[in-house]
Amino acid sequence: EVQLVESGGDLVQSGGSLRVSCAASGFTFRSDWMDWVRQAPGKGLEWVANISPDGGEANYVDSVKGRFTISRDNAKNSLYLQMNTLRAEDTAVYYCSRTLVNWGQGSLVTVSS
Amino acid sequence: DIQMTQSPSSLSASVGDRVTIICRASQGIRNELNWYQQRPGRAPKHLMYAASSLQSGVPSRFSGSGSGTEFTLTISSLQAEDFATYYCLQYNSYPRTFGQGTKVEI
């Protein structure tokens, strides 16, 4: 069974940094694209970024380019999202997803202004 | 960026009703479209891929159709557990984009 467990969500001040992580199990992690999707409180879903199986290619939504970095450690079956220069509008539940099919339960990031 | 527009934004329905949700893309995306269901406080659940292919384990009362710019998700006979918000997502190009959601209420 595919399992994705996010962690690292926290309350952080505007301009600060945070890294959220996703521990994956139940599938061959090193073979799949992985995505981050976020959902602001009471709002819809927004795709944030994805990364290729070997980590050599990454894609981002414009609003996070230059501030967020997606990465993975295939030896640890883990996905990461490093978030820098955080803004109030980055406040959201961050979901880790395997190829936009399987989803974790989410991790809440709150940015206070 | 490709804009995805769902209609309606919300609808009221009863158990047993047939429900149809429309998703329109601002440019052609072939059939590169997923549908998701999200219940309050829960992660999205993947229902459909390639516009009309049912994800394993999803009830057959869900069906999808369309290609190019117009897509539909149909629930043939609404059940109590289907009251939720539904989203479409295009994966034809980057950035991936979701529709704004359709809330199905009693």
XYZ file of N, CA and C in Angstrom:
657
model
N 0.848 -1.194 0.000
C 0.000 0.000 0.000
C 0.885 1.247 0.000
N 0.573 2.169 -0.904
C 1.319 3.424 -0.965
C 1.020 4.262 0.273
N 2.083 4.724 0.914
C 1.920 5.632 2.059
C 2.836 6.829 1.874
N 2.273 8.007 2.120
C 3.019 9.257 2.045
C 2.721 10.027 3.325
N 3.759 10.352 4.068
C 3.572 11.019 5.355
C 4.406 12.291 5.386
N 3.692 13.424 5.391
C 4.357 14.719 5.447
C 4.681 15.102 6.881
N 5.711 15.923 7.023
C 6.077 16.456 8.329
C 6.810 17.773 8.125
N 6.968 18.508 9.217
C 7.746 19.733 9.166
C 6.941 21.011 9.119
N 5.621 20.897 8.955
C 4.801 22.096 8.931
C 4.863 22.826 10.264
N 4.804 24.156 10.216
C 4.979 24.941 11.444
C 4.476 26.348 11.223
N 4.494 27.131 12.293
C 4.217 28.562 12.233
C 5.565 29.276 12.056
N 5.654 30.116 11.040
C 6.912 30.805 10.760
C 6.603 32.259 10.408
N 7.518 33.121 10.692
C 7.314 34.547 10.399
C 7.553 34.834 8.922
N 6.884 35.860 8.457
C 7.080 36.302 7.084
C 8.561 36.597 6.833
N 9.066 36.120 5.708
C 10.471 36.264 5.384
C 11.327 35.102 5.839
N 10.760 34.218 6.642
C 11.498 33.088 7.173
C 11.562 31.910 6.225
N 12.154 30.830 6.723
C 12.353 29.620 5.930
C 11.803 28.410 6.668
N 11.477 27.381 5.899
C 10.970 26.140 6.470
C 11.180 25.032 5.456
N 11.429 23.826 5.940
C 11.490 22.665 5.051
C 10.449 21.655 5.478
N 9.596 21.271 4.530
C 8.661 20.183 4.773
C 9.184 18.929 4.087
N 8.895 17.802 4.713
C 9.396 16.516 4.228
C 8.235 15.565 3.984
N 8.507 14.550 3.193
C 7.515 13.519 2.899
C 8.223 12.175 2.880
N 7.800 11.294 3.769
C 8.363 9.938 3.820
C 7.465 9.010 3.021
N 8.048 8.318 2.065
C 7.279 7.470 1.153
C 7.554 5.996 1.408
N 6.532 5.182 1.225
C 6.686 3.734 1.342
C 5.611 3.038 0.528
N 5.827 1.757 0.257
C 4.825 0.956 -0.432
C 4.928 0.984 -1.949
N 5.952 1.648 -2.480
C 6.163 1.660 -3.928
C 7.651 1.930 -4.182
N 8.058 1.819 -5.439
C 9.451 2.044 -5.804
C 9.674 3.532 -5.996
N 10.026 4.202 -4.910
C 10.114 5.662 -4.867
C 11.006 6.207 -5.977
N 12.136 5.564 -6.223
C 13.129 6.092 -7.158
C 12.635 6.041 -8.613
N 11.487 5.419 -8.848
C 10.986 5.274 -10.217
C 9.932 6.316 -10.594
N 9.434 7.071 -9.623
C 8.261 7.911 -9.862
C 8.540 9.408 -9.725
N 7.854 10.193 -10.569
C 7.774 11.639 -10.352
C 7.020 11.887 -9.048
N 7.416 12.950 -8.375
C 6.763 13.340 -7.133
C 6.383 14.819 -7.206
N 5.255 15.160 -6.588
C 4.724 16.517 -6.649
C 4.445 17.062 -5.243
N 4.443 18.364 -5.154
C 3.883 19.077 -4.013
C 2.690 19.902 -4.515
N 1.583 19.814 -3.765
C 0.374 20.581 -4.050
C -0.038 21.245 -2.746
N -0.525 22.466 -2.807
C -0.935 23.144 -1.581
C -2.375 23.607 -1.657
N -2.930 23.868 -0.481
C -4.318 24.336 -0.375
C -4.398 25.345 0.755
N -4.612 26.593 0.397
C -4.795 27.639 1.395
C -6.114 27.401 2.124
N -6.235 27.881 3.361
C -7.450 27.643 4.148
C -8.708 28.074 3.412
N -9.643 27.150 3.240
C -10.907 27.440 2.586
C -10.832 27.644 1.084
N -9.686 27.371 0.487
C -9.492 27.610 -0.953
C -9.290 26.312 -1.712
N -9.055 26.446 -3.017
C -8.859 25.290 -3.864
C -7.421 24.789 -3.864
N -7.195 23.811 -4.715
C -5.877 23.182 -4.805
C -4.981 23.955 -5.762
N -3.706 24.049 -5.415
C -2.717 24.705 -6.275
C -1.487 23.815 -6.377
N -1.146 23.443 -7.598
C 0.088 22.685 -7.833
C 1.279 23.598 -7.597
N 2.301 23.073 -6.892
C 3.462 23.884 -6.516
C 4.708 23.512 -7.324
N 5.020 22.217 -7.349
C 6.270 21.787 -7.986
C 6.258 20.284 -8.187
N 7.127 19.824 -9.084
C 7.379 18.386 -9.165
C 8.832 18.128 -9.503
N 9.246 16.866 -9.361
C 10.633 16.479 -9.554
C 10.681 15.107 -10.217
N 11.637 14.939 -11.120
C 11.786 13.691 -11.851
C 12.329 12.587 -10.943
N 12.228 11.335 -11.393
C 12.683 10.219 -10.545
C 14.140 10.332 -10.096
N 15.013 10.824 -10.965
C 16.423 10.913 -10.566
C 16.788 12.268 -9.970
N 15.793 13.150 -9.864
C 16.041 14.465 -9.288
C 16.657 15.464 -10.248
N 16.856 15.073 -11.496
C 17.543 15.932 -12.442
C 16.682 17.014 -13.069
N 15.381 16.884 -12.946
C 14.468 17.884 -13.511
C 13.444 18.284 -12.474
N 13.210 19.572 -12.368
C 12.200 20.091 -11.447
C 11.413 21.187 -12.155
N 10.139 21.288 -11.823
C 9.277 22.307 -12.387
C 8.527 22.997 -11.255
N 8.243 24.294 -11.423
C 7.617 25.081 -10.367
C 6.519 25.976 -10.934
N 5.555 26.296 -10.084
C 4.611 27.361 -10.420
C 5.344 28.694 -10.267
N 4.973 29.668 -11.065
C 5.711 30.936 -11.086
C 5.793 31.602 -9.711
N 4.724 31.496 -8.919
C 4.665 32.225 -7.647
C 5.704 31.747 -6.628
N 6.324 30.579 -6.856
C 7.323 30.088 -5.897
C 8.721 29.991 -6.504
N 8.826 30.240 -7.798
C 10.141 30.142 -8.442
C 11.129 31.089 -7.784
N 12.325 30.561 -7.508
C 13.375 31.350 -6.875
C 13.274 31.381 -5.359
N 12.146 30.915 -4.815
C 11.980 30.894 -3.350
C 11.910 29.461 -2.802
N 11.281 28.570 -3.555
C 11.100 27.187 -3.111
C 12.009 26.279 -3.933
N 12.484 25.210 -3.285
C 13.284 24.192 -3.979
C 12.767 22.813 -3.609
N 12.406 22.046 -4.618
C 11.996 20.659 -4.407
C 13.227 19.764 -4.568
N 13.326 18.753 -3.726
C 14.446 17.812 -3.837
C 14.001 16.457 -3.317
N 14.827 15.466 -3.545
C 14.501 14.120 -3.084
C 15.774 13.380 -2.716
N 15.608 12.395 -1.845
C 16.698 11.500 -1.485
C 16.183 10.078 -1.719
N 16.558 9.495 -2.827
C 16.026 8.181 -3.182
C 16.526 7.089 -2.241
N 17.671 7.300 -1.611
C 18.180 6.313 -0.657
C 17.323 6.291 0.610
N 16.696 7.429 0.897
C 15.866 7.538 2.105
C 14.383 7.529 1.795
N 14.030 7.347 0.510
C 12.609 7.371 0.108
C 11.913 8.635 0.637
N 12.567 9.754 0.444
C 12.050 11.009 0.994
C 12.039 12.123 -0.030
N 11.011 12.948 0.086
C 10.807 14.123 -0.754
C 10.829 15.346 0.149
N 11.359 16.443 -0.374
C 11.474 17.660 0.436
C 10.985 18.881 -0.342
N 10.582 19.892 0.418
C 10.291 21.197 -0.168
C 10.911 22.232 0.756
N 11.980 22.858 0.287
C 12.627 23.933 1.027
C 11.958 25.241 0.627
N 11.413 25.936 1.612
C 10.673 27.165 1.344
C 11.400 28.331 2.002
N 11.849 29.271 1.197
C 12.541 30.461 1.694
C 11.717 31.712 1.406
N 12.062 32.787 2.064
C 11.397 34.083 1.884
C 9.874 33.895 1.896
N 9.380 33.239 2.921
C 7.960 32.904 2.993
C 7.107 34.154 3.141
N 5.933 34.074 2.536
C 4.967 35.164 2.556
C 3.671 34.664 3.181
N 2.837 35.604 3.597
C 1.548 35.232 4.194
C 0.733 34.367 3.229
N 0.831 34.662 1.946
C 0.039 33.914 0.950
C 0.560 32.496 0.713
N 1.671 32.128 1.348
C 2.152 30.742 1.286
C 1.491 29.875 2.360
N 0.701 30.495 3.238
C -0.010 29.739 4.267
C -0.946 28.730 3.611
N -0.758 27.454 3.939
C -1.531 26.400 3.280
C -1.208 25.057 3.908
N -2.050 24.084 3.596
C -1.699 22.685 3.814
C -0.910 22.238 2.592
N 0.252 21.654 2.835
C 1.115 21.179 1.744
C 1.004 19.661 1.658
N 0.568 19.204 0.476
C 0.404 17.782 0.229
C 1.542 17.271 -0.644
N 2.064 16.130 -0.271
C 3.014 15.380 -1.083
C 2.197 14.396 -1.924
N 2.575 14.211 -3.181
C 1.818 13.310 -4.043
C 2.739 12.503 -4.948
N 2.401 11.254 -5.132
C 3.086 10.389 -6.096
C 2.335 10.503 -7.421
N 2.949 11.123 -8.380
C 2.409 11.295 -9.739
C 0.983 11.824 -9.749
N 0.611 12.583 -8.734
C -0.725 13.187 -8.624
C -1.820 12.121 -8.565
N -1.437 10.907 -8.139
C -2.408 9.834 -7.948
C -2.591 9.574 -6.457
N -1.496 9.265 -5.779
C -1.557 9.021 -4.339
C -1.140 10.280 -3.589
N -1.808 10.528 -2.449
C -1.590 11.770 -1.698
C -1.343 11.453 -0.228
N -0.507 12.313 0.409
C -0.362 12.242 1.845
C -1.498 12.981 2.527
N -1.431 13.058 3.846
C -2.506 13.706 4.611
C -2.295 15.212 4.734
N -1.125 15.682 4.369
C -0.849 17.119 4.370
C -0.147 17.612 5.623
N 0.539 18.726 5.476
C 1.259 19.361 6.581
C 0.978 20.865 6.508
N 0.535 21.437 7.635
C 0.104 22.837 7.649
C 1.291 23.763 7.861
N 1.438 24.702 6.950
C 2.440 25.760 7.064
C 1.689 27.075 7.241
N 1.987 27.772 8.321
C 1.341 29.056 8.595
C 2.414 30.128 8.637
N 2.246 31.158 7.816
C 3.199 32.258 7.762
C 2.529 33.480 8.368
N 3.091 33.970 9.440
C 2.510 35.128 10.121
C 3.184 36.397 9.633
N 2.354 37.421 9.456
C 2.901 38.695 8.991
C 3.066 39.659 10.162
N -0.040 30.089 -19.063
C -0.597 29.016 -18.250
C -1.991 28.641 -18.769
N -2.326 27.373 -18.649
C -3.651 26.915 -19.053
C -4.617 27.127 -17.895
N -5.711 27.822 -18.187
C -6.746 28.043 -17.163
C -7.798 26.958 -17.264
N -8.168 26.428 -16.114
C -9.210 25.419 -16.036
C -10.405 26.019 -15.316
N -11.562 25.974 -15.953
C -12.766 26.581 -15.402
C -13.827 25.523 -15.227
N -14.289 25.343 -14.000
C -15.333 24.373 -13.711
C -16.683 25.057 -13.572
N -17.705 24.334 -13.957
C -19.067 24.802 -13.721
C -19.975 23.620 -13.412
N -20.931 23.827 -12.491
C -21.069 25.047 -11.686
C -20.031 25.076 -10.560
N -19.986 26.171 -9.819
C -19.088 26.238 -8.660
C -19.646 25.426 -7.501
N -20.973 25.332 -7.448
C -21.625 24.495 -6.451
C -22.965 24.040 -6.994
N -23.461 22.959 -6.436
C -24.778 22.470 -6.828
C -25.398 21.731 -5.660
N -26.729 21.786 -5.628
C -27.486 21.038 -4.631
C -28.133 19.846 -5.310
N -28.049 18.708 -4.666
C -28.591 17.487 -5.250
C -29.061 16.560 -4.145
N -29.746 15.522 -4.551
C -30.265 14.529 -3.596
C -29.699 13.161 -3.916
N -29.732 12.289 -2.922
C -29.292 10.905 -3.154
C -30.115 10.312 -4.303
N -29.407 9.676 -5.231
C -30.046 9.085 -6.394
C -30.018 9.961 -7.630
N -29.717 11.244 -7.473
C -29.676 12.151 -8.620
C -28.488 11.834 -9.527
N -28.643 12.218 -10.807
C -27.539 12.189 -11.756
C -26.918 13.584 -11.749
N -25.609 13.644 -11.592
C -24.906 14.923 -11.463
C -23.823 15.006 -12.537
N -23.732 16.156 -13.183
C -22.689 16.376 -14.189
C -21.929 17.650 -13.869
N -20.618 17.557 -13.884
C -19.727 18.700 -13.650
C -18.899 18.904 -14.916
N -18.784 20.159 -15.321
C -18.058 20.501 -16.550
C -16.739 21.172 -16.197
N -15.722 20.857 -16.962
C -14.405 21.479 -16.819
C -13.936 21.905 -18.209
N -13.619 23.185 -18.349
C -13.172 23.716 -19.635
C -11.738 24.227 -19.534
N -10.943 23.895 -20.521
C -9.551 24.347 -20.571
C -9.430 25.528 -21.519
N -8.535 26.451 -21.184
C -8.370 27.658 -22.013
C -7.671 27.363 -23.334
N -7.053 26.203 -23.443
C -6.507 25.736 -24.712
C -6.526 24.208 -24.702
N -6.338 23.625 -25.869
C -6.456 22.184 -25.976
C -5.434 21.426 -25.134
N -5.922 20.394 -24.421
C -5.042 19.601 -23.571
C -5.145 18.107 -23.913
N -5.633 17.813 -25.123
C -5.861 16.423 -25.534
C -6.790 15.777 -24.504
N -6.388 14.666 -23.928
C -7.194 14.041 -22.869
C -6.432 14.019 -21.545
N -5.490 14.943 -21.379
C -4.585 14.915 -20.224
C -5.212 15.610 -19.027
N -6.195 14.955 -18.457
C -7.019 15.529 -17.393
C -7.332 14.477 -16.345
N -7.159 14.884 -15.077
C -7.562 14.059 -13.934
C -8.766 14.695 -13.240
N -9.520 13.850 -12.545
C -10.573 14.318 -11.649
C -10.282 13.832 -10.233
N -10.591 14.687 -9.242
C -10.379 14.381 -7.840
C -11.642 14.696 -7.045
N -11.784 13.959 -5.951
C -12.838 14.208 -4.964
C -12.141 14.594 -3.662
N -12.659 15.621 -2.996
C -12.103 15.992 -1.689
C -13.226 16.208 -0.687
N -13.196 15.426 0.362
C -14.132 15.605 1.457
C -13.500 16.563 2.456
N -14.323 17.260 3.261
C -13.779 18.258 4.206
C -12.732 17.656 5.133
N -11.596 18.348 5.257
C -10.546 17.925 6.169
C -9.721 16.741 5.699
N -9.960 16.310 4.452
C -9.267 15.135 3.933
C -8.414 15.513 2.725
N -7.458 14.642 2.403
C -6.666 14.824 1.193
C -7.523 14.517 -0.033
N -7.177 15.084 -1.180
C -7.892 14.731 -2.412
C -7.738 13.243 -2.722
N -8.780 12.714 -3.359
C -8.764 11.323 -3.801
C -8.841 11.306 -5.320
N -7.928 10.590 -5.935
C -7.870 10.522 -7.393
C -8.991 9.630 -7.921
N -9.852 10.173 -8.805
C -10.977 9.419 -9.341
C -10.721 8.904 -10.750
N -10.144 9.758 -11.588
C -10.110 9.483 -13.011
C -8.846 10.049 -13.626
N -8.275 9.363 -14.613
C -7.130 9.859 -15.355
C -7.424 9.741 -16.852
N -6.624 10.441 -17.638
C -6.847 10.464 -19.091
C -8.309 10.742 -19.429
N -8.907 11.621 -18.686
C -10.265 12.144 -18.883
C -11.379 11.136 -18.651
N -11.167 9.876 -18.994
C -12.287 8.933 -18.944
C -11.919 7.573 -18.353
N -10.694 7.430 -17.825
C -10.274 6.143 -17.266
C -10.436 6.163 -15.753
N -11.187 5.197 -15.253
C -11.503 5.136 -13.831
C -10.309 4.584 -13.048
N -9.930 5.299 -11.999
C -8.882 4.799 -11.120
C -9.381 3.528 -10.435
N -8.469 2.595 -10.225
C -8.808 1.341 -9.563
C -9.487 1.592 -8.216
N -10.590 0.897 -7.990
C -11.295 1.004 -6.722
C -12.375 2.069 -6.674
N -12.456 2.896 -7.715
C -13.478 3.944 -7.746
C -14.775 3.342 -8.289
N -15.903 3.624 -7.635
C -17.171 3.025 -8.083
C -17.516 3.377 -9.527
N -18.197 2.462 -10.191
C -18.515 2.637 -11.609
C -19.599 3.682 -11.854
N -20.215 4.206 -10.793
C -21.191 5.297 -11.004
C -20.495 6.589 -11.428
N -19.184 6.635 -11.272
C -18.402 7.773 -11.754
C -17.950 7.497 -13.190
N -18.114 8.497 -14.043
C -17.622 8.373 -15.409
C -17.133 9.737 -15.892
N -16.239 9.706 -16.843
C -15.689 10.934 -17.388
C -15.660 10.891 -18.899
N -15.700 12.066 -19.501
C -15.621 12.132 -20.951
C -14.998 13.449 -21.363
N -14.660 13.526 -22.642
C -14.163 14.779 -23.197
C -12.759 14.669 -23.739
N -12.423 15.669 -24.529
C -11.092 15.759 -25.108
C -10.927 17.164 -25.660
N -9.695 17.635 -25.673
C -9.467 18.979 -26.208
C -9.652 20.040 -25.143
N -10.805 20.677 -25.137
C -11.031 21.764 -24.180
C -12.239 21.563 -23.276
N -13.078 20.585 -23.542
C -14.271 20.426 -22.710
C -14.394 18.998 -22.185
N -14.617 18.924 -20.870
C -14.628 17.647 -20.176
C -15.794 17.593 -19.205
N -16.289 16.390 -18.939
C -17.356 16.229 -17.967
C -17.042 15.072 -17.021
N -17.480 15.259 -15.772
C -17.503 14.198 -14.776
C -18.971 13.972 -14.439
N -19.406 12.736 -14.534
C -20.796 12.402 -14.244
C -20.850 11.378 -13.127
N -21.744 11.623 -12.185
C -22.064 10.645 -11.157
C -23.476 10.178 -11.479
N -23.632 8.921 -11.799
C -24.902 8.447 -12.367
C -26.015 8.400 -11.333
N -25.677 8.062 -10.093
C -26.668 7.980 -9.022
C -25.959 8.362 -7.722
N -26.173 9.600 -7.327
C -25.426 10.178 -6.208
C -25.679 9.395 -4.916
N -24.597 9.093 -4.225
C -24.692 8.441 -2.924
C -24.286 9.416 -1.827
N -24.634 9.086 -0.590
C -24.369 9.994 0.531
C -22.881 10.335 0.642
N -22.036 9.362 0.354
C -20.587 9.586 0.489
C -19.998 10.416 -0.654
N -20.821 10.752 -1.642
C -20.326 11.534 -2.786
C -20.441 13.043 -2.553
N -21.073 13.447 -1.461
C -21.149 14.875 -1.177
C -19.763 15.361 -0.769
N -19.193 16.190 -1.633
C -17.780 16.564 -1.527
C -17.507 17.659 -2.552
N -16.256 18.082 -2.625
C -15.831 19.026 -3.655
C -15.007 18.275 -4.694
N -15.258 18.578 -5.963
C -14.597 17.892 -7.062
C -13.725 18.884 -7.837
N -12.535 18.419 -8.201
C -11.579 19.248 -8.934
C -11.111 18.533 -10.192
N -10.937 19.296 -11.261
C -10.220 18.780 -12.424
C -8.796 19.330 -12.404
N -7.897 18.622 -13.053
C -6.493 19.023 -13.153
C -5.986 18.690 -14.542
N -5.302 19.653 -15.174
C -4.681 19.354 -16.461
C -3.210 19.043 -16.249
N -2.722 18.004 -16.928
C -1.297 17.671 -16.858
C -0.683 17.653 -18.254
N -1.274 18.468 -19.127
C -0.738 18.602 -20.487
C 0.524 19.443 -20.511
N 0.585 20.473 -19.660
C 1.741 21.361 -19.679
C 1.981 21.935 -18.287
N 3.139 22.579 -18.154
C 3.476 23.225 -16.885
C 3.141 24.719 -16.943
N 2.689 25.282 -15.821
C 2.425 24.601 -14.559
C 1.135 23.791 -14.631
N 1.101 22.665 -13.905
C -0.169 21.946 -13.785
C -1.197 22.903 -13.166
N -2.410 22.838 -13.608
C -3.428 23.738 -13.079
C -4.722 22.994 -12.782
N -5.324 23.371 -11.651
C -6.590 22.809 -11.210
C -7.733 23.749 -11.570
N -8.912 23.175 -11.726
C -10.117 23.990 -11.726
C -10.353 24.494 -10.313
N -11.302 25.436 -10.194
C -11.534 26.078 -8.899
C -12.354 25.207 -7.948
N -12.889 24.116 -8.460
C -13.664 23.207 -7.625
C -15.159 23.348 -7.805
N -15.866 22.246 -7.625
C -17.336 22.204 -7.633
C -17.779 21.500 -6.368
N -18.515 22.221 -5.543
C -18.990 21.658 -4.288
C -20.357 21.024 -4.515
N -20.488 19.753 -4.220
C -21.759 19.038 -4.363
C -22.367 18.919 -2.961
N -23.527 19.577 -2.786
C -24.169 19.650 -1.479
C -25.554 19.045 -1.541
N -26.067 18.725 -0.393
C -27.447 18.252 -0.294
C -28.387 19.432 -0.474
